[in-house]
Structures are given as C-alpha cells and as structure tokens.
PDB file of C-alpha atoms and ligand atoms in Angstrom:
ATOM      1  CA  MET H  12      10.668  38.931  -6.779  1.00 34.00           C
ATOM      2  CA  ASP H  13      10.742  41.627  -9.465  1.00 35.00           C
ATOM      3  CA  ASN H  14      14.123  42.717 -10.713  1.00 39.00           C
ATOM      4  CA  GLU H  15      15.102  45.937 -12.465  1.00 41.00           C
ATOM      5  CA  ASN H  16      14.442  44.307 -15.850  1.00 37.00           C
ATOM      6  CA  GLY H  17      10.838  43.727 -14.793  1.00 36.00           C
ATOM      7  CA  ASN H  18      11.190  39.907 -14.727  1.00 39.00           C
ATOM      8  CA  HIS H  19       9.349  37.926 -12.101  1.00 40.00           C
ATOM      9  CA  ALA H  20      11.506  35.173 -10.602  1.00 49.00           C
ATOM     10  CA  PRO H  21       9.917  32.652  -8.200  1.00 50.00           C
ATOM     11  CA  PRO H  22      11.993  31.792  -5.107  1.00 52.00           C
ATOM     12  CA  GLY H  23      14.302  28.826  -5.756  1.00 57.00           C
ATOM     13  CA  PRO H  24      16.487  26.577  -3.596  1.00 53.00           C
ATOM     14  CA  GLY H  25      18.975  28.542  -1.488  1.00 56.00           C
ATOM     15  CA  GLN H  26      17.331  31.799  -2.482  1.00 71.00           C
ATOM     16  CA  THR H  27      17.112  32.926   1.113  1.00 87.00           C
ATOM     17  CA  ALA H  28      20.893  32.723   1.684  1.00 96.00           C
ATOM     18  CA  PRO H  29      22.270  36.264   2.137  1.00 97.00           C
ATOM     19  CA  VAL H  30      24.190  37.866  -0.726  1.00 98.00           C
ATOM     20  CA  ILE H  31      26.772  40.656  -0.888  1.00 98.00           C
ATOM     21  CA  THR H  32      27.210  42.106  -4.381  1.00 98.00           C
ATOM     22  CA  ILE H  33      30.384  43.851  -5.552  1.00 98.00           C
ATOM     23  CA  ASP H  34      30.039  45.437  -8.982  1.00 98.00           C
ATOM     24  CA  GLY H  35      32.329  47.789 -10.839  1.00 97.00           C
ATOM     25  CA  PRO H  36      34.410  48.422 -13.942  1.00 96.00           C
ATOM     26  CA  SER H  37      37.427  46.441 -15.110  1.00 94.00           C
ATOM     27  CA  GLY H  38      40.410  46.725 -12.783  1.00 94.00           C
ATOM     28  CA  SER H  39      38.470  48.308  -9.922  1.00 97.00           C
ATOM     29  CA  GLY H  40      39.536  45.350  -7.758  1.00 97.00           C
ATOM     30  CA  LYS H  41      36.195  43.487  -7.612  1.00 97.00           C
ATOM     31  CA  GLY H  42      37.751  40.023  -7.885  1.00 96.00           C
ATOM     32  CA  THR H  43      40.513  40.661  -5.349  1.00 97.00           C
ATOM     33  CA  ILE H  44      38.236  42.342  -2.826  1.00 98.00           C
ATOM     34  CA  SER H  45      35.321  39.897  -3.280  1.00 98.00           C
ATOM     35  CA  ARG H  46      37.562  36.889  -2.651  1.00 96.00           C
ATOM     36  CA  LEU H  47      38.949  38.457   0.542  1.00 97.00           C
ATOM     37  CA  VAL H  48      35.485  39.465   1.770  1.00 98.00           C
ATOM     38  CA  ALA H  49      34.128  35.958   1.019  1.00 96.00           C
ATOM     39  CA  GLU H  50      37.041  34.502   2.997  1.00 95.00           C
ATOM     40  CA  ARG H  51      36.343  36.794   5.966  1.00 96.00           C
ATOM     41  CA  MET H  52      32.640  35.967   5.868  1.00 97.00           C
ATOM     42  CA  GLY H  53      33.244  32.223   5.355  1.00 96.00           C
ATOM     43  CA  TRP H  54      30.889  32.457   2.348  1.00 97.00           C
ATOM     44  CA  HIS H  55      30.856  31.217  -1.245  1.00 96.00           C
ATOM     45  CA  TYR H  56      32.233  33.373  -4.058  1.00 96.00           C
ATOM     46  CA  LEU H  57      30.923  33.932  -7.594  1.00 97.00           C
ATOM     47  CA  ASP H  58      33.181  35.445 -10.275  1.00 96.00           C
ATOM     48  CA  SER H  59      30.386  36.133 -12.786  1.00 97.00           C
ATOM     49  CA  GLY H  60      32.825  37.620 -15.312  1.00 97.00           C
ATOM     50  CA  ALA H  61      34.478  34.189 -15.551  1.00 97.00           C
ATOM     51  CA  LEU H  62      31.229  32.791 -17.023  1.00 98.00           C
ATOM     52  CA  TYR H  63      31.193  35.436 -19.768  1.00 98.00           C
ATOM     53  CA  ARG H  64      34.926  34.956 -20.321  1.00 97.00           C
ATOM     54  CA  ALA H  65      34.418  31.158 -20.553  1.00 98.00           C
ATOM     55  CA  VAL H  66      31.869  31.632 -23.334  1.00 97.00           C
ATOM     56  CA  GLY H  67      34.312  34.012 -25.068  1.00 97.00           C
ATOM     57  CA  VAL H  68      37.106  31.430 -24.848  1.00 98.00           C
ATOM     58  CA  ALA H  69      34.840  28.578 -26.006  1.00 98.00           C
ATOM     59  CA  ALA H  70      33.696  30.734 -28.942  1.00 97.00           C
ATOM     60  CA  GLY H  71      37.358  31.274 -29.869  1.00 96.00           C
ATOM     61  CA  TRP H  72      38.085  27.542 -29.681  1.00 97.00           C
ATOM     62  CA  GLY H  73      35.080  26.896 -31.929  1.00 96.00           C
ATOM     63  CA  ASP H  74      36.012  29.644 -34.434  1.00 96.00           C
ATOM     64  CA  ILE H  75      32.673  31.322 -33.784  1.00 96.00           C
ATOM     65  CA  ASP H  76      32.343  34.800 -35.200  1.00 95.00           C
ATOM     66  CA  LEU H  77      31.796  37.406 -32.439  1.00 94.00           C
ATOM     67  CA  ALA H  78      29.410  39.132 -34.867  1.00 94.00           C
ATOM     68  CA  ASP H  79      27.110  36.054 -35.038  1.00 96.00           C
ATOM     69  CA  PRO H  80      24.706  36.383 -32.052  1.00 96.00           C
ATOM     70  CA  ALA H  81      22.745  33.188 -32.833  1.00 97.00           C
ATOM     71  CA  ALA H  82      25.923  31.077 -32.830  1.00 97.00           C
ATOM     72  CA  LEU H  83      27.103  32.773 -29.615  1.00 97.00           C
ATOM     73  CA  VAL H  84      23.805  32.018 -27.889  1.00 97.00           C
ATOM     74  CA  ARG H  85      24.136  28.336 -28.922  1.00 97.00           C
ATOM     75  CA  CYS H  86      27.719  28.387 -27.673  1.00 97.00           C
ATOM     76  CA  THR H  87      26.541  29.787 -24.300  1.00 97.00           C
ATOM     77  CA  PHE H  88      24.110  26.878 -23.851  1.00 97.00           C
ATOM     78  CA  ASP H  89      26.771  24.352 -24.924  1.00 97.00           C
ATOM     79  CA  THR H  90      29.599  25.654 -22.724  1.00 97.00           C
ATOM     80  CA  VAL H  91      30.153  23.779 -19.461  1.00 97.00           C
ATOM     81  CA  VAL H  92      31.994  25.846 -16.844  1.00 97.00           C
ATOM     82  CA  GLU H  93      33.336  24.314 -13.623  1.00 96.00           C
ATOM     83  CA  PHE H  94      35.007  26.174 -10.761  1.00 94.00           C
ATOM     84  CA  ARG H  95      37.541  24.180  -8.700  1.00 94.00           C
ATOM     85  CA  ASP H  96      39.307  25.209  -5.516  1.00 88.00           C
ATOM     86  CA  ASP H  97      42.916  24.082  -6.000  1.00 89.00           C
ATOM     87  CA  GLY H  98      44.499  24.571  -2.554  1.00 86.00           C
ATOM     88  CA  GLY H  99      42.950  28.041  -2.165  1.00 81.00           C
ATOM     89  CA  GLU H 100      43.416  28.984  -5.831  1.00 85.00           C
ATOM     90  CA  LEU H 101      40.326  29.157  -8.018  1.00 88.00           C
ATOM     91  CA  ARG H 102      40.683  27.207 -11.269  1.00 95.00           C
ATOM     92  CA  VAL H 103      38.152  27.362 -14.087  1.00 97.00           C
ATOM     93  CA  LEU H 104      37.497  24.458 -16.442  1.00 98.00           C
ATOM     94  CA  VAL H 105      35.790  25.172 -19.760  1.00 98.00           C
ATOM     95  CA  ASN H 106      34.306  22.078 -21.364  1.00 97.00           C
ATOM     96  CA  GLY H 107      36.624  19.976 -19.187  1.00 97.00           C
ATOM     97  CA  THR H 108      39.839  21.872 -20.050  1.00 97.00           C
ATOM     98  CA  ASP H 109      41.628  24.048 -17.480  1.00 97.00           C
ATOM     99  CA  ALA H 110      41.348  27.530 -19.036  1.00 97.00           C
ATOM    100  CA  THR H 111      42.251  29.587 -15.934  1.00 96.00           C
ATOM    101  CA  GLY H 112      45.181  31.375 -17.600  1.00 93.00           C
ATOM    102  CA  GLU H 113      43.496  31.946 -20.962  1.00 96.00           C
ATOM    103  CA  LEU H 114      40.409  33.353 -19.226  1.00 96.00           C
ATOM    104  CA  ARG H 115      42.446  36.209 -17.721  1.00 90.00           C
ATOM    105  CA  THR H 116      43.817  37.487 -21.049  1.00 89.00           C
ATOM    106  CA  GLU H 117      42.664  40.836 -22.455  1.00 85.00           C
ATOM    107  CA  THR H 118      41.465  38.953 -25.573  1.00 90.00           C
ATOM    108  CA  ALA H 119      39.106  36.858 -23.421  1.00 94.00           C
ATOM    109  CA  GLY H 120      37.968  39.984 -21.530  1.00 90.00           C
ATOM    110  CA  ALA H 121      37.195  41.875 -24.724  1.00 89.00           C
ATOM    111  CA  ALA H 122      35.364  38.849 -26.219  1.00 93.00           C
ATOM    112  CA  ALA H 123      33.371  38.490 -22.970  1.00 95.00           C
ATOM    113  CA  SER H 124      32.438  42.167 -23.047  1.00 90.00           C
ATOM    114  CA  ALA H 125      31.197  41.880 -26.657  1.00 91.00           C
ATOM    115  CA  ILE H 126      29.238  38.672 -25.970  1.00 95.00           C
ATOM    116  CA  ALA H 127      27.769  40.148 -22.774  1.00 95.00           C
ATOM    117  CA  ALA H 128      25.848  42.734 -24.816  1.00 94.00           C
ATOM    118  CA  ILE H 129      23.634  39.968 -26.320  1.00 96.00           C
ATOM    119  CA  PRO H 130      20.410  39.805 -24.239  1.00 96.00           C
ATOM    120  CA  GLU H 131      19.849  36.052 -24.864  1.00 96.00           C
ATOM    121  CA  VAL H 132      23.364  35.276 -23.611  1.00 97.00           C
ATOM    122  CA  ARG H 133      22.675  37.193 -20.396  1.00 97.00           C
ATOM    123  CA  GLU H 134      19.347  35.413 -19.997  1.00 97.00           C
ATOM    124  CA  ALA H 135      21.006  32.010 -20.522  1.00 96.00           C
ATOM    125  CA  LEU H 136      23.546  32.744 -17.759  1.00 97.00           C
ATOM    126  CA  LYS H 137      21.056  34.121 -15.216  1.00 97.00           C
ATOM    127  CA  GLU H 138      20.063  30.911 -13.465  1.00 96.00           C
ATOM    128  CA  ARG H 139      23.641  29.568 -13.572  1.00 96.00           C
ATOM    129  CA  GLN H 140      24.669  32.620 -11.556  1.00 97.00           C
ATOM    130  CA  ARG H 141      21.749  32.409  -9.135  1.00 97.00           C
ATOM    131  CA  ALA H 142      22.591  28.750  -8.439  1.00 96.00           C
ATOM    132  CA  PHE H 143      25.679  29.977  -6.543  1.00 96.00           C
ATOM    133  CA  ARG H 144      23.397  31.401  -3.860  1.00 97.00           C
ATOM    134  CA  GLN H 145      23.960  28.773  -1.189  1.00 96.00           C
ATOM    135  CA  ALA H 146      24.145  28.823   2.610  1.00 96.00           C
ATOM    136  CA  PRO H 147      25.815  30.309   4.549  1.00 96.00           C
ATOM    137  CA  GLY H 148      25.983  33.133   1.960  1.00 97.00           C
ATOM    138  CA  LEU H 149      27.442  34.406  -1.304  1.00 98.00           C
ATOM    139  CA  VAL H 150      29.740  37.238  -2.343  1.00 98.00           C
ATOM    140  CA  ALA H 151      29.115  37.895  -6.053  1.00 98.00           C
ATOM    141  CA  ASP H 152      31.243  40.124  -8.277  1.00 98.00           C
ATOM    142  CA  GLY H 153      30.409  41.471 -11.726  1.00 97.00           C
ATOM    143  CA  ARG H 154      28.622  44.285 -13.515  1.00 96.00           C
ATOM    144  CA  ASP H 155      24.932  43.581 -12.765  1.00 97.00           C
ATOM    145  CA  MET H 156      25.023  41.566  -9.552  1.00 98.00           C
ATOM    146  CA  GLY H 157      23.229  44.242  -7.532  1.00 98.00           C
ATOM    147  CA  THR H 158      20.926  45.487 -10.300  1.00 97.00           C
ATOM    148  CA  VAL H 159      19.717  42.320 -12.062  1.00 97.00           C
ATOM    149  CA  ILE H 160      20.989  39.007 -10.699  1.00 98.00           C
ATOM    150  CA  PHE H 161      20.605  39.565  -6.940  1.00 98.00           C
ATOM    151  CA  PRO H 162      18.399  42.672  -6.579  1.00 97.00           C
ATOM    152  CA  ASP H 163      17.519  41.602  -3.010  1.00 97.00           C
ATOM    153  CA  ALA H 164      21.182  41.362  -1.872  1.00 98.00           C
ATOM    154  CA  ARG H 165      21.674  42.350   1.770  1.00 98.00           C
ATOM    155  CA  ALA H 166      24.659  44.602   0.986  1.00 98.00           C
ATOM    156  CA  LYS H 167      25.627  46.142  -2.357  1.00 98.00           C
ATOM    157  CA  VAL H 168      28.944  47.794  -3.146  1.00 98.00           C
ATOM    158  CA  PHE H 169      29.995  49.556  -6.343  1.00 98.00           C
ATOM    159  CA  LEU H 170      33.798  49.665  -6.532  1.00 98.00           C
ATOM    160  CA  THR H 171      35.395  52.207  -8.765  1.00 97.00           C
ATOM    161  CA  ALA H 172      38.742  53.940  -9.400  1.00 97.00           C
ATOM    162  CA  SER H 173      40.043  56.352 -12.001  1.00 97.00           C
ATOM    163  CA  ALA H 174      40.771  54.752 -15.381  1.00 97.00           C
ATOM    164  CA  GLU H 175      44.442  55.766 -15.013  1.00 97.00           C
ATOM    165  CA  GLU H 176      44.716  53.984 -11.652  1.00 97.00           C
ATOM    166  CA  ARG H 177      43.015  50.872 -13.041  1.00 97.00           C
ATOM    167  CA  ALA H 178      45.341  50.812 -16.043  1.00 97.00           C
ATOM    168  CA  GLY H 179      48.305  51.199 -13.663  1.00 97.00           C
ATOM    169  CA  ARG H 180      47.104  48.239 -11.566  1.00 96.00           C
ATOM    170  CA  ARG H 181      46.697  46.098 -14.686  1.00 93.00           C
ATOM    171  CA  TYR H 182      50.150  47.184 -15.885  1.00 95.00           C
ATOM    172  CA  LYS H 183      51.694  46.051 -12.601  1.00 96.00           C
ATOM    173  CA  GLN H 184      49.698  42.811 -12.572  1.00 91.00           C
ATOM    174  CA  LEU H 185      50.860  41.863 -16.085  1.00 90.00           C
ATOM    175  CA  SER H 186      54.454  43.108 -15.651  1.00 93.00           C
ATOM    176  CA  ASP H 187      54.754  41.044 -12.446  1.00 93.00           C
ATOM    177  CA  LYS H 188      53.800  38.008 -14.540  1.00 88.00           C
ATOM    178  CA  GLY H 189      56.534  38.859 -17.046  1.00 89.00           C
ATOM    179  CA  VAL H 190      54.066  39.980 -19.742  1.00 87.00           C
ATOM    180  CA  SER H 191      55.365  42.924 -21.757  1.00 88.00           C
ATOM    181  CA  VAL H 192      52.663  45.627 -21.864  1.00 89.00           C
ATOM    182  CA  ASN H 193      52.160  49.214 -22.789  1.00 93.00           C
ATOM    183  CA  LEU H 194      50.445  51.514 -20.280  1.00 96.00           C
ATOM    184  CA  SER H 195      48.710  53.747 -22.808  1.00 96.00           C
ATOM    185  CA  GLY H 196      47.437  50.675 -24.694  1.00 94.00           C
ATOM    186  CA  LEU H 197      46.025  49.263 -21.448  1.00 94.00           C
ATOM    187  CA  LEU H 198      44.327  52.593 -20.693  1.00 96.00           C
ATOM    188  CA  ARG H 199      42.736  52.574 -24.149  1.00 95.00           C
ATOM    189  CA  GLU H 200      41.494  48.987 -23.640  1.00 93.00           C
ATOM    190  CA  ILE H 201      40.041  49.871 -20.228  1.00 94.00           C
ATOM    191  CA  LEU H 202      38.227  52.921 -21.592  1.00 95.00           C
ATOM    192  CA  ALA H 203      36.841  50.899 -24.520  1.00 93.00           C
ATOM    193  CA  ARG H 204      35.602  48.133 -22.186  1.00 91.00           C
ATOM    194  CA  ASP H 205      34.056  50.698 -19.787  1.00 94.00           C
ATOM    195  CA  ALA H 206      32.192  52.292 -22.691  1.00 94.00           C
ATOM    196  CA  ARG H 207      30.918  48.952 -24.049  1.00 91.00           C
ATOM    197  CA  ASP H 208      29.850  47.654 -20.598  1.00 91.00           C
ATOM    198  CA  ALA H 209      28.196  50.919 -19.525  1.00 92.00           C
ATOM    199  CA  ASN H 210      26.435  51.751 -22.791  1.00 94.00           C
ATOM    200  CA  ARG H 211      24.876  48.412 -23.717  1.00 90.00           C
ATOM    201  CA  ALA H 212      21.072  48.284 -23.771  1.00 91.00           C
ATOM    202  CA  VAL H 213      20.670  45.384 -21.356  1.00 91.00           C
ATOM    203  CA  ALA H 214      22.031  45.251 -17.776  1.00 92.00           C
ATOM    204  CA  PRO H 215      24.566  48.048 -18.308  1.00 93.00           C
ATOM    205  CA  LEU H 216      27.368  48.622 -15.816  1.00 94.00           C
ATOM    206  CA  ARG H 217      25.999  51.015 -13.209  1.00 95.00           C
ATOM    207  CA  PRO H 218      25.533  51.104  -9.444  1.00 97.00           C
ATOM    208  CA  ALA H 219      22.240  49.771  -8.063  1.00 97.00           C
ATOM    209  CA  ALA H 220      20.118  52.533  -6.525  1.00 97.00           C
ATOM    210  CA  ASP H 221      20.830  51.076  -3.058  1.00 97.00           C
ATOM    211  CA  ALA H 222      24.561  50.406  -3.591  1.00 98.00           C
ATOM    212  CA  VAL H 223      27.325  52.129  -1.652  1.00 98.00           C
ATOM    213  CA  THR H 224      30.016  53.437  -4.008  1.00 98.00           C
ATOM    214  CA  VAL H 225      33.604  53.002  -2.835  1.00 98.00           C
ATOM    215  CA  ASP H 226      36.167  54.963  -4.850  1.00 97.00           C
ATOM    216  CA  THR H 227      39.375  52.979  -4.444  1.00 97.00           C
ATOM    217  CA  THR H 228      41.661  55.506  -6.172  1.00 97.00           C
ATOM    218  CA  GLY H 229      44.713  55.809  -3.926  1.00 96.00           C
ATOM    219  CA  LEU H 230      43.474  53.141  -1.483  1.00 97.00           C
ATOM    220  CA  GLY H 231      45.375  49.935  -0.754  1.00 97.00           C
ATOM    221  CA  ILE H 232      43.702  46.511  -0.809  1.00 98.00           C
ATOM    222  CA  ASP H 233      43.413  46.241   3.006  1.00 98.00           C
ATOM    223  CA  GLU H 234      41.837  49.680   3.201  1.00 98.00           C
ATOM    224  CA  VAL H 235      39.256  48.748   0.551  1.00 98.00           C
ATOM    225  CA  VAL H 236      38.442  45.456   2.313  1.00 98.00           C
ATOM    226  CA  GLY H 237      37.934  47.476   5.527  1.00 97.00           C
ATOM    227  CA  ARG H 238      35.516  49.845   3.785  1.00 98.00           C
ATOM    228  CA  VAL H 239      33.545  47.026   2.214  1.00 98.00           C
ATOM    229  CA  LEU H 240      33.352  45.178   5.546  1.00 97.00           C
ATOM    230  CA  ALA H 241      32.020  48.394   7.106  1.00 97.00           C
ATOM    231  CA  VAL H 242      29.188  48.412   4.525  1.00 98.00           C
ATOM    232  CA  VAL H 243      28.583  44.731   5.277  1.00 97.00           C
ATOM    233  CA  ALA H 244      28.470  45.385   9.043  1.00 97.00           C
ATOM    234  CA  GLN H 245      26.099  48.312   8.472  1.00 96.00           C
ATOM    235  CA  ALA H 246      23.766  45.802   6.782  1.00 97.00           C
ATOM    236  CA  GLY H 247      23.852  43.663   9.949  1.00 96.00           C
ATOM    237  CA  LEU H 248      26.066  40.919   8.507  1.00 95.00           C
ATOM    238  CA  VAL H 249      28.811  39.546  10.741  1.00 87.00           C
ATOM    239  CA  PRO H 250      32.116  38.125   9.436  1.00 85.00           C
ATOM    240  CA  GLU H 251      33.018  34.562  10.459  1.00 82.00           C
ATOM    241  CA  GLN H 252      36.629  35.629  11.176  1.00 66.00           C
ATOM    242  CA  GLN H 253      36.879  38.872  13.182  1.00 64.00           C
TER     243      GLN H 253
HETATM  244  N1  LIG K 326      42.990  48.829  -3.960  1.00 55.82           N
HETATM  245  C1  LIG K 326      43.934  48.307  -4.731  1.00 55.82           C
HETATM  246  N2  LIG K 326      45.137  48.857  -4.753  1.00 55.82           N
HETATM  247  C2  LIG K 326      46.117  48.378  -5.554  1.00 55.82           C
HETATM  248  N3  LIG K 326      45.969  47.317  -6.381  1.00 55.82           N
HETATM  249  C3  LIG K 326      44.787  46.730  -6.393  1.00 55.82           C
HETATM  250  C4  LIG K 326      43.713  47.186  -5.587  1.00 55.82           C
HETATM  251  N4  LIG K 326      42.649  46.381  -5.845  1.00 55.82           N
HETATM  252  C5  LIG K 326      43.059  45.490  -6.755  1.00 55.82           C
HETATM  253  N5  LIG K 326      44.345  45.681  -7.072  1.00 55.82           N
HETATM  254  C6  LIG K 326      45.144  44.937  -8.063  1.00 55.82           C
HETATM  255  O1  LIG K 326      44.637  45.330  -9.341  1.00 55.82           O
HETATM  256  C7  LIG K 326      44.636  44.225 -10.234  1.00 55.82           C
HETATM  257  C8  LIG K 326      43.235  44.035 -10.804  1.00 55.82           C
HETATM  258  O2  LIG K 326      42.367  43.647  -9.746  1.00 55.82           O
HETATM  259  P1  LIG K 326      41.153  42.665  -9.985  1.00 55.82           P
HETATM  260  O3  LIG K 326      41.494  41.602 -10.960  1.00 55.82           O
HETATM  261  O4  LIG K 326      40.653  42.251  -8.657  1.00 55.82           O
HETATM  262  O5  LIG K 326      40.113  43.681 -10.677  1.00 55.82           O
HETATM  263  P2  LIG K 326      38.703  43.375 -11.312  1.00 55.82           P
HETATM  264  O6  LIG K 326      37.854  44.568 -11.041  1.00 55.82           O
HETATM  265  O7  LIG K 326      38.187  42.057 -10.834  1.00 55.82           O
HETATM  266  O8  LIG K 326      39.062  43.315 -12.856  1.00 55.82           O
HETATM  267  P3  LIG K 326      38.304  42.561 -14.055  1.00 55.82           P
HETATM  268  O9  LIG K 326      36.905  43.068 -14.064  1.00 55.82           O
HETATM  269  O10 LIG K 326      39.017  42.988 -15.295  1.00 55.82           O
HETATM  270  O11 LIG K 326      38.401  41.086 -13.800  1.00 55.82           O
HETATM  271  C9  LIG K 326      45.159  43.033  -9.430  1.00 55.82           C
HETATM  272  O12 LIG K 326      46.530  42.880  -9.694  1.00 55.82           O
HETATM  273  C10 LIG K 326      44.953  43.435  -7.986  1.00 55.82           C
HETATM  274  O13 LIG K 326      45.896  42.848  -7.115  1.00 55.82           O
HETATM  275  N1  LIG K 327      28.087  40.314 -14.362  1.00 55.82           N
HETATM  276  C1  LIG K 327      28.857  40.510 -15.465  1.00 55.82           C
HETATM  277  C2  LIG K 327      30.177  40.088 -15.483  1.00 55.82           C
HETATM  278  C3  LIG K 327      30.917  40.300 -16.614  1.00 55.82           C
HETATM  279  N2  LIG K 327      30.350  40.869 -17.687  1.00 55.82           N
HETATM  280  C4  LIG K 327      31.085  41.044 -18.943  1.00 55.82           C
HETATM  281  C5  LIG K 327      31.584  42.452 -19.140  1.00 55.82           C
HETATM  282  C6  LIG K 327      33.050  42.379 -18.835  1.00 55.82           C
HETATM  283  O1  LIG K 327      33.784  43.319 -19.602  1.00 55.82           O
HETATM  284  C7  LIG K 327      33.409  40.951 -19.179  1.00 55.82           C
HETATM  285  C8  LIG K 327      34.519  40.352 -18.347  1.00 55.82           C
HETATM  286  O2  LIG K 327      34.217  40.525 -16.967  1.00 55.82           O
HETATM  287  P1  LIG K 327      35.383  40.594 -15.832  1.00 55.82           P
HETATM  288  O3  LIG K 327      35.979  39.247 -15.727  1.00 55.82           O
HETATM  289  O4  LIG K 327      36.363  41.607 -16.320  1.00 55.82           O
HETATM  290  O5  LIG K 327      34.668  41.011 -14.581  1.00 55.82           O
HETATM  291  O6  LIG K 327      32.222  40.189 -18.971  1.00 55.82           O
HETATM  292  C9  LIG K 327      29.047  41.290 -17.630  1.00 55.82           C
HETATM  293  O7  LIG K 327      28.537  41.848 -18.609  1.00 55.82           O
HETATM  294  N3  LIG K 327      28.324  41.083 -16.521  1.00 55.82           N
END
C-alpha cells in the first residue's frame, strides 16, 4: 500500500480491519466525537495525539530540550505508552505512571505539537499507531490519520470549527474543571498550534483528498455525531448499536 508520503507498507496483522479516520485542528471535537462513534460502532479507538503528548510529557520529565531533535527521537523510542479502560474512562500511563491529567494540559499539547514536526518522531510512532487496527474495526483521531497512517480507511472525516468557537469550547472545558483561563490567551494558543500543525513539512494538518469535511461551528455534539455516522453509513459501515 502506498501512502501520501510515498512509503510502501506491506500488509500486517489486522490490516484488513475497517478504519474510520477523524482528523482536525485542536478543539474541533475529534476526541469527543471519535469516542462516541467508536462506542456506536462497537470498535476500538485510537487517540493518536495522546502518543505525541506522552512523548512531550516524558521529555519534560527527563529535562530534554525541545530544541534537541536527536534527544527527542531517543525519547520517543524509550517512552512506553499504555492505554487502560478504567470503567469507561480512558487512562494513559507513560512509562508506568498514570499521566492522564498531565497529558491534557496546554503545556503537553504545545510540546506535542513541537515534537510532532520532527520526521523521525513521526516515523517512530507510525507502526505503534497502525497496531491499533484490530477487528472489528478502529476509529482513529488525529491530524494525519486519513492522509498518512490509514490512507485506505473506509470513511474519512475532517472536523473543523472556527478558531473562536474552538477557543470557547476549551474555555468552557477548563472553567468547568475549575481552571482559571483567559479566552483571548486560549485563542492565541489555538491559532499558534493550528499554524504549527498545518505548516510543518511532514504530514501537515489537512483533509485527505477523499475526506468529508464537517464544519461543527454552531453544532452540538449529538448533531456532529449524527453527521459523522451519516458519512460512515454512506461508506457502507453499519453501527453495532442503532
Ligand atoms: N460540537 C460541539 N459542541 C460543543 N462542544 C463541543 C463539541 N465538540 C466538542 N466539544 C467540547 O469541546 C471540548 C474539546 O473537545 P475535544 O477534546 O474532543 O477536541 P479535540 O479536537 O480532540 O481537541 P485536541 O486536539 O486539543 O485534543 C470538550 O470539552 C468537548 O466536550
Ligand atoms: N496524528 C497526530 C496527532 C497529534 N499530533 C500532534 C499535533 C498536535 O498539536 C499535538 C497534540 O494532539 P491532540 O491531542 O491535540 O490531538 O500532537 C500530530 O502531529 N499528529
């Protein structure tokens, strides 16, 4: 199978299991929507951003300079990431330590975004991501799921929303957790992350040529799930729970 980077990947175990990819910028709702779609399908779920965030967190723990690509590549190979289902809640262990909360911080997101621009880091994480492709199927969320990691996915969605709406969602998410935040600061962070993710040389954030773009500005979560499930149905995939 040739992907958009021109690499030739031989078929591996589980590679025939169907995949739905949900890519998009920060705060577009990829994680929320992917989890709900995976639940409806009765399929596995991959939060690919968590892998990049885990490397960012491990680099922080090891005092590794984000401007030292060689050390970051070594850190990527050395970092063990485990996903655990804790009564329906996904927990992420980094080198054996539960880092679920730390992974969701803006510091971890910004570190992940910087690290994700290093081609060798992306290469090192490729097979780890593809290993999630198991029967009965996989819903994968990220930036390059439809373009690079699973170019043969059965259904591809690109979720988007205005930067202002995404900043507003993040504001609410953090305020609900009791974190004191500033809306204009969040908007600046979102715009900076969009620019870094979309302008990097390798696997930039962009819709796959065969992706359906869903603009979620002004849409509620249930409405977005409905639209994504319509794309999934159009691809001939049937949810487990109707
Ligand atoms: N359509 C929607 N309407 C309102 N709020 C939404 C919608 N989709 C997601 N949210 C909320 O927005 C916040 C961010 O969503 P989520 O974490 O799923 O985004 P994301 O794209 O995965 O972000 P990131 O890439 O930074 O991890 C969450 O609090 C979520 O509940
Ligand atoms: N497939 C992916 C997933 C994530 N990244 C990078 C870029 C993001 O800014 C950062 C954090 O991701 P998030 O948890 O916000 O989805 O990780 C990427 O380059 N490719």
